[in-house]
GROMACS .gro file of C-alpha atoms in nm:
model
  233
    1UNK     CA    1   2.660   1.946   1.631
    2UNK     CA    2   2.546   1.787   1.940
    3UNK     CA    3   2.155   1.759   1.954
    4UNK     CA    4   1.968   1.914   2.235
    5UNK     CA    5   1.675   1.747   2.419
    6UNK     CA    6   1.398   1.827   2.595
    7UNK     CA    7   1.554   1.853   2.923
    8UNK     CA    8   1.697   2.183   2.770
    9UNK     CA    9   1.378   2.297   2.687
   10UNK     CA   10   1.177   2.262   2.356
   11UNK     CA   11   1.203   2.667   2.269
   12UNK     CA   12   1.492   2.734   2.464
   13UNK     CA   13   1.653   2.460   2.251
   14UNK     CA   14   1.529   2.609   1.894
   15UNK     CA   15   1.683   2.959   2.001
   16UNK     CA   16   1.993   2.816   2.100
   17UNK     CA   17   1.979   2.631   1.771
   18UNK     CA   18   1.883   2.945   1.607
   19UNK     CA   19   2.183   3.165   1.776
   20UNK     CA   20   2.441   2.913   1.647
   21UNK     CA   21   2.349   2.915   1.310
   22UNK     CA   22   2.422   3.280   1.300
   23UNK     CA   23   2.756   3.266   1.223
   24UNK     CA   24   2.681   3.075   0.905
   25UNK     CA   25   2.406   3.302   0.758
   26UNK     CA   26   2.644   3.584   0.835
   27UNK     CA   27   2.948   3.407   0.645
   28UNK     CA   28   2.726   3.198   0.356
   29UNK     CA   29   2.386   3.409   0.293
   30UNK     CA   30   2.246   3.157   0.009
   31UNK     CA   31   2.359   2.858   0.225
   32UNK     CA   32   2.197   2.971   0.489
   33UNK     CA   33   1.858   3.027   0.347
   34UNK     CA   34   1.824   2.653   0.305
   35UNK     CA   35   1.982   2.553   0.629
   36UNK     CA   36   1.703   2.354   0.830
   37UNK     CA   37   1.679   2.282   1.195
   38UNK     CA   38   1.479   1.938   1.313
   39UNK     CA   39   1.272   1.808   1.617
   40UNK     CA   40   1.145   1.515   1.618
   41UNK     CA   41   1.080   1.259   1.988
   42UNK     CA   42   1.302   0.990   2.031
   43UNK     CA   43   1.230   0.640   2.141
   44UNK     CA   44   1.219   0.728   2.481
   45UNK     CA   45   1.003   1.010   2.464
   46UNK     CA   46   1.232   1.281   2.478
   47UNK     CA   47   1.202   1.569   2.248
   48UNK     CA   48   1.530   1.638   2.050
   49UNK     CA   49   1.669   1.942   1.851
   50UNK     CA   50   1.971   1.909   1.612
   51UNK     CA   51   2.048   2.132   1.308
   52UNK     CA   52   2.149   1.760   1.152
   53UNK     CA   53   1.921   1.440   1.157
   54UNK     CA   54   2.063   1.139   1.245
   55UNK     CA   55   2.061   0.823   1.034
   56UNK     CA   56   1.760   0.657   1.300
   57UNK     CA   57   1.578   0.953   1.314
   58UNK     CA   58   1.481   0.972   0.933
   59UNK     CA   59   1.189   0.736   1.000
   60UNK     CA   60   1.057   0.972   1.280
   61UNK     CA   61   0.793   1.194   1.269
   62UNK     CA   62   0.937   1.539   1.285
   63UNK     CA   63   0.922   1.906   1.212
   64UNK     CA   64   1.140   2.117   1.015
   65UNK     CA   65   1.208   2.522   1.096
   66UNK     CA   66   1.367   2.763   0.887
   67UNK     CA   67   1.746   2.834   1.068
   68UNK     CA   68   1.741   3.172   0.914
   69UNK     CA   69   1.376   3.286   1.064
   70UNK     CA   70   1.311   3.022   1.308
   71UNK     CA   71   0.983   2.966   1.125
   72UNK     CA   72   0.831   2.581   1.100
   73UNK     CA   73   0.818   2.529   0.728
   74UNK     CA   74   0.727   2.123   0.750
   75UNK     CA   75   0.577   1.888   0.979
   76UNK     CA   76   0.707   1.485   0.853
   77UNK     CA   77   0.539   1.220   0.921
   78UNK     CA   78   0.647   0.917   1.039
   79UNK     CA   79   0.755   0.595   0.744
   80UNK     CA   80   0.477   0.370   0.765
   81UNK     CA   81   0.559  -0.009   0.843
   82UNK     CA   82   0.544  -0.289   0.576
   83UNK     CA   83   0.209  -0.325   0.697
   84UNK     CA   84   0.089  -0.023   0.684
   85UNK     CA   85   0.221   0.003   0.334
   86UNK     CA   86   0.034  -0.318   0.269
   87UNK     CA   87  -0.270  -0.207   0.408
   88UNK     CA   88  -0.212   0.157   0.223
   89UNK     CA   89  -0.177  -0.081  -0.122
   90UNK     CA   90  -0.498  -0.239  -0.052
   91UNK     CA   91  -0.714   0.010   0.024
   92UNK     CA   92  -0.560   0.220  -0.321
   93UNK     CA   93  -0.667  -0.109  -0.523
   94UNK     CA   94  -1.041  -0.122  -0.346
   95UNK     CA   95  -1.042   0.224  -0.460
   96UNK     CA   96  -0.972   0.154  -0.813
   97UNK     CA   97  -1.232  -0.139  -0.823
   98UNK     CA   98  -1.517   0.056  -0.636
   99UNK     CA   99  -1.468   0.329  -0.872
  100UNK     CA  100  -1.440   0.107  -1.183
  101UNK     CA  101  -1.752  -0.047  -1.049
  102UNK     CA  102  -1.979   0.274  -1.015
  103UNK     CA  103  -1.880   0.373  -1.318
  104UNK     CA  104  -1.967  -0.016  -1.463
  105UNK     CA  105  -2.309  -0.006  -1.291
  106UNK     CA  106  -2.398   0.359  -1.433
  107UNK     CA  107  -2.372   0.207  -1.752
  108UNK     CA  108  -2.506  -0.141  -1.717
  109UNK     CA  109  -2.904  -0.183  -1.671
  110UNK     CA  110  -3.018   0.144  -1.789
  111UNK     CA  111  -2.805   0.079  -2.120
  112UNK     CA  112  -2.855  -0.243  -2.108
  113UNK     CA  113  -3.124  -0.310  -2.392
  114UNK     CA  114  -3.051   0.009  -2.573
  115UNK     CA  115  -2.645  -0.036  -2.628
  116UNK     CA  116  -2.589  -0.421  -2.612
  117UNK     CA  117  -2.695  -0.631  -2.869
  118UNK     CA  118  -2.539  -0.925  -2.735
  119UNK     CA  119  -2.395  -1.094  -2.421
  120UNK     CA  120  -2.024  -1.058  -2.539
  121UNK     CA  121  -2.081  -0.707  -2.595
  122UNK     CA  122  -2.213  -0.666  -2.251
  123UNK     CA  123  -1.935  -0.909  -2.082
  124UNK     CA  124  -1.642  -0.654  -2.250
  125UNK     CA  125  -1.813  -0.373  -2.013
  126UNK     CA  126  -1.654  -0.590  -1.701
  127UNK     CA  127  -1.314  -0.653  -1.884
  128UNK     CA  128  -1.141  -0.335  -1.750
  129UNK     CA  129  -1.233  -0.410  -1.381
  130UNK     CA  130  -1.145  -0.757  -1.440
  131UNK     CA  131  -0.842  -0.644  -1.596
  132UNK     CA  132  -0.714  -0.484  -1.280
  133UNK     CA  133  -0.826  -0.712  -1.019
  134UNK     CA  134  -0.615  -0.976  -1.203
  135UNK     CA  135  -0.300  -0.757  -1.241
  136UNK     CA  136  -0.311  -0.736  -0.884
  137UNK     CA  137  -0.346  -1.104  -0.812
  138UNK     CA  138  -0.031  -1.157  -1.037
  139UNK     CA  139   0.169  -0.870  -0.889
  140UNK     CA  140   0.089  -1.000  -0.548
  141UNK     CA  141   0.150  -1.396  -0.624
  142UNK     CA  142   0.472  -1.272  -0.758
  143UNK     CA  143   0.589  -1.077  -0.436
  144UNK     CA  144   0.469  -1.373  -0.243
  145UNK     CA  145   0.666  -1.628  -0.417
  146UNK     CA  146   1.025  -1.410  -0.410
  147UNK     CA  147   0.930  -1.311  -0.068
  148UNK     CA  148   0.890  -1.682   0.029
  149UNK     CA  149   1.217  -1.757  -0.143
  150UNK     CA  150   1.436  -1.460   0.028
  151UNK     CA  151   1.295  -1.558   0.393
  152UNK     CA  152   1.344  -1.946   0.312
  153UNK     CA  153   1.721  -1.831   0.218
  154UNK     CA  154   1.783  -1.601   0.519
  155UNK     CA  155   1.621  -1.879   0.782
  156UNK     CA  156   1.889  -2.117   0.648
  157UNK     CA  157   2.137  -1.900   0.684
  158UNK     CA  158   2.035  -1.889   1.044
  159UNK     CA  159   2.006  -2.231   1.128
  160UNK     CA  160   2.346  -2.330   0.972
  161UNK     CA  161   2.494  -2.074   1.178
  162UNK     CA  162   2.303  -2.220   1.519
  163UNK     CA  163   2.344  -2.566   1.433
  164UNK     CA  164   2.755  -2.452   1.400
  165UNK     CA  165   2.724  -2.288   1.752
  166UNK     CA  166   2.742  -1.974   1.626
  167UNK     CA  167   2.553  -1.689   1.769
  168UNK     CA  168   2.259  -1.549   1.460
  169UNK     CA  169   2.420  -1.148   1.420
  170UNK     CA  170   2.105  -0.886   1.545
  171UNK     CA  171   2.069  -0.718   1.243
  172UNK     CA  172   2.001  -1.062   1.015
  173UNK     CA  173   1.719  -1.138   1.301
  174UNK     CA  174   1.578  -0.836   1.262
  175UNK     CA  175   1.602  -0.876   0.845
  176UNK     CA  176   1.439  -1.195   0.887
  177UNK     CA  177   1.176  -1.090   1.125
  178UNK     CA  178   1.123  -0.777   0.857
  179UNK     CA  179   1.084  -1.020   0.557
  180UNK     CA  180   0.863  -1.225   0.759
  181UNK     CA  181   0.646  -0.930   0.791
  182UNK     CA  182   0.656  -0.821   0.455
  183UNK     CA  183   0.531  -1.168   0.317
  184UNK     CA  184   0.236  -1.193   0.579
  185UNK     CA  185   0.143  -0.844   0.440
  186UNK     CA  186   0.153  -0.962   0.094
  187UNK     CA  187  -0.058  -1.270   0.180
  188UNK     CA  188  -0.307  -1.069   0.289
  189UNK     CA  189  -0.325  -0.841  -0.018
  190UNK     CA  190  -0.277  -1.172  -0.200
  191UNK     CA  191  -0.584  -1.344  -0.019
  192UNK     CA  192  -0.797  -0.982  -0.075
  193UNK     CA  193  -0.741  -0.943  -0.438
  194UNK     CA  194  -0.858  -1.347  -0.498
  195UNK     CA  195  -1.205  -1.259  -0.283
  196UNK     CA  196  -1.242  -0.960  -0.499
  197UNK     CA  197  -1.234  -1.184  -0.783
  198UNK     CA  198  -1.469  -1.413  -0.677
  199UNK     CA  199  -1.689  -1.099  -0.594
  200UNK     CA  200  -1.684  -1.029  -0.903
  201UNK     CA  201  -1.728  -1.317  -1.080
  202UNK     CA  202  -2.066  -1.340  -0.907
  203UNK     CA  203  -2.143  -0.949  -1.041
  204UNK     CA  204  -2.084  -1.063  -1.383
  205UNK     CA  205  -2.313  -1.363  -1.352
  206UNK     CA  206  -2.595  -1.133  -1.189
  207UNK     CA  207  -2.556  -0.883  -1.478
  208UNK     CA  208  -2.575  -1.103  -1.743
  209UNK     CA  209  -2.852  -1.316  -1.611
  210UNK     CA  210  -3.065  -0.932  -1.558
  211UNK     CA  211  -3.007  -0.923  -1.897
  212UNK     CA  212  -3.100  -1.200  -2.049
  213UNK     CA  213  -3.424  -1.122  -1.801
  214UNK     CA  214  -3.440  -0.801  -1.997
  215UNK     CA  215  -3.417  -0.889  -2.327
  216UNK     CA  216  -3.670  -1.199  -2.277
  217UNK     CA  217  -3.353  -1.457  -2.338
  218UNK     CA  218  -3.358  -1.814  -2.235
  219UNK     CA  219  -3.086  -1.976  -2.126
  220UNK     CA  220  -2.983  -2.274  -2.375
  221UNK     CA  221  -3.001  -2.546  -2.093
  222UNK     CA  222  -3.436  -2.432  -2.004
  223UNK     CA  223  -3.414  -2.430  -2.386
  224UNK     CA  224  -3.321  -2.797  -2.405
  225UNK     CA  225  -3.567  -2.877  -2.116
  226UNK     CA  226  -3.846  -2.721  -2.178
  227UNK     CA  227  -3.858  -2.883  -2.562
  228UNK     CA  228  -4.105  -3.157  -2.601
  229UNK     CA  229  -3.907  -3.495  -2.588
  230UNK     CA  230  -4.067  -3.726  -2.920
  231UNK     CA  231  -3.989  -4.119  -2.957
  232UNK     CA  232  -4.012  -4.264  -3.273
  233UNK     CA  233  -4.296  -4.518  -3.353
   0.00000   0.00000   0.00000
């Protein structure tokens, strides 16, 4: 079925939509139930109807109406970009560690001297969030590294064909200028995860140095200093 745009008219456009689907409801009842009319804006701005969606329109952000009753029954959004989905991954994984880490710090100091006996018992309150953090370094070092290897492939590709005066095809440009984007997304997350690591690291340090304050505990190196030095006479 031919699409129409906006130059028809947004609700002139659904009722013409609408009138041509009654032929099918009145032949096919159940199949007609289900059948589903979509708008969505093109690249230029124009607003188009279709009772089909074409293959590069599936991305778009659209709405879906009932054919039957004409009523809107979805509104789609658009598919994010690879780094939007990047930036959606991070902020799901700060999530994780914030809430790992307010539920670590509810049970740190005020438990501290009551529930730990020792350091290592205290250090195995940090192991979950540490646990994470680290799964996503891996994860991310590992979509870095076959990332790096698929663009490295697909750029020689390239250049072969160039340096054999051929002419690089569109659509392996734009799958190289994807993958490139992919892999700078992945940095990033890469690079994020390692500073959360390093955060903390420091966290752990603080907590077990509070308690050691706590339970009166002196480190084994002011130990060693602070014991009277004797020479032999």
């Amino acid at each position: 079925m031919t699409p129409i745009s906006s130059k028809t008219g947004f609700a002139t456009g659904l009722l013409m939509l609408a009138a041509l689907a009654l032929p099918a409801i009145a032949q096919n009842k159940p199949e007609a139930a289900s059948k589903k009319l979509y708008c969505w804006d093109n690249a230029r701005g124009e607003r188009i109807c279709s009772d089909t969606l074409p293959a590069e329109a599936v991305n778009n952000a659209r709405q879906e109406f009932n054919a039957r009753s004409g009523l809107r029954s979805a509104d789609v959004e658009r598919a994010l970009t690879s780094e939007e989905r990047a930036d959606a991954a991070l902020a799901q994984a700060q999530a994780e560690v914030d809430a790992a880490a307010v539920e670590t710090r509810k049970r740190t100091e005020q438990a501290m001297l009551a529930t730990y006996g020792s350091e290592d018992a205290l250090r195995r309150v940090f192991n979950e969030r540490t646990a994470i953090v680290d799964n996503n370094i891996k994860t991310a070092s590992y979509n870095v590294t076959s990332l790096r290897e698929a663009l490295a492939a697909q750029l020689l590709s390239a250049g072969n064909k160039e340096l054999a005066g051929q002419k690089v095809p569109d659509k392996q440009a734009e799958e190289i200028r994807q993958r490139h984007n992919e892999l700078l997304a992945q940095l990033r997350l890469q690079t994020a995860f390692q500073q959360q690591r390093q955060t903390l690291e420091v966290e752990i340090a603080e907590s077990l140095a509070r308690y050691r304050e706590l339970k009166g505990i002196v480190p084994a190196a002011e130990t060693a200093a602070a014991a009277p030095v004797t020479t032999k006479g």
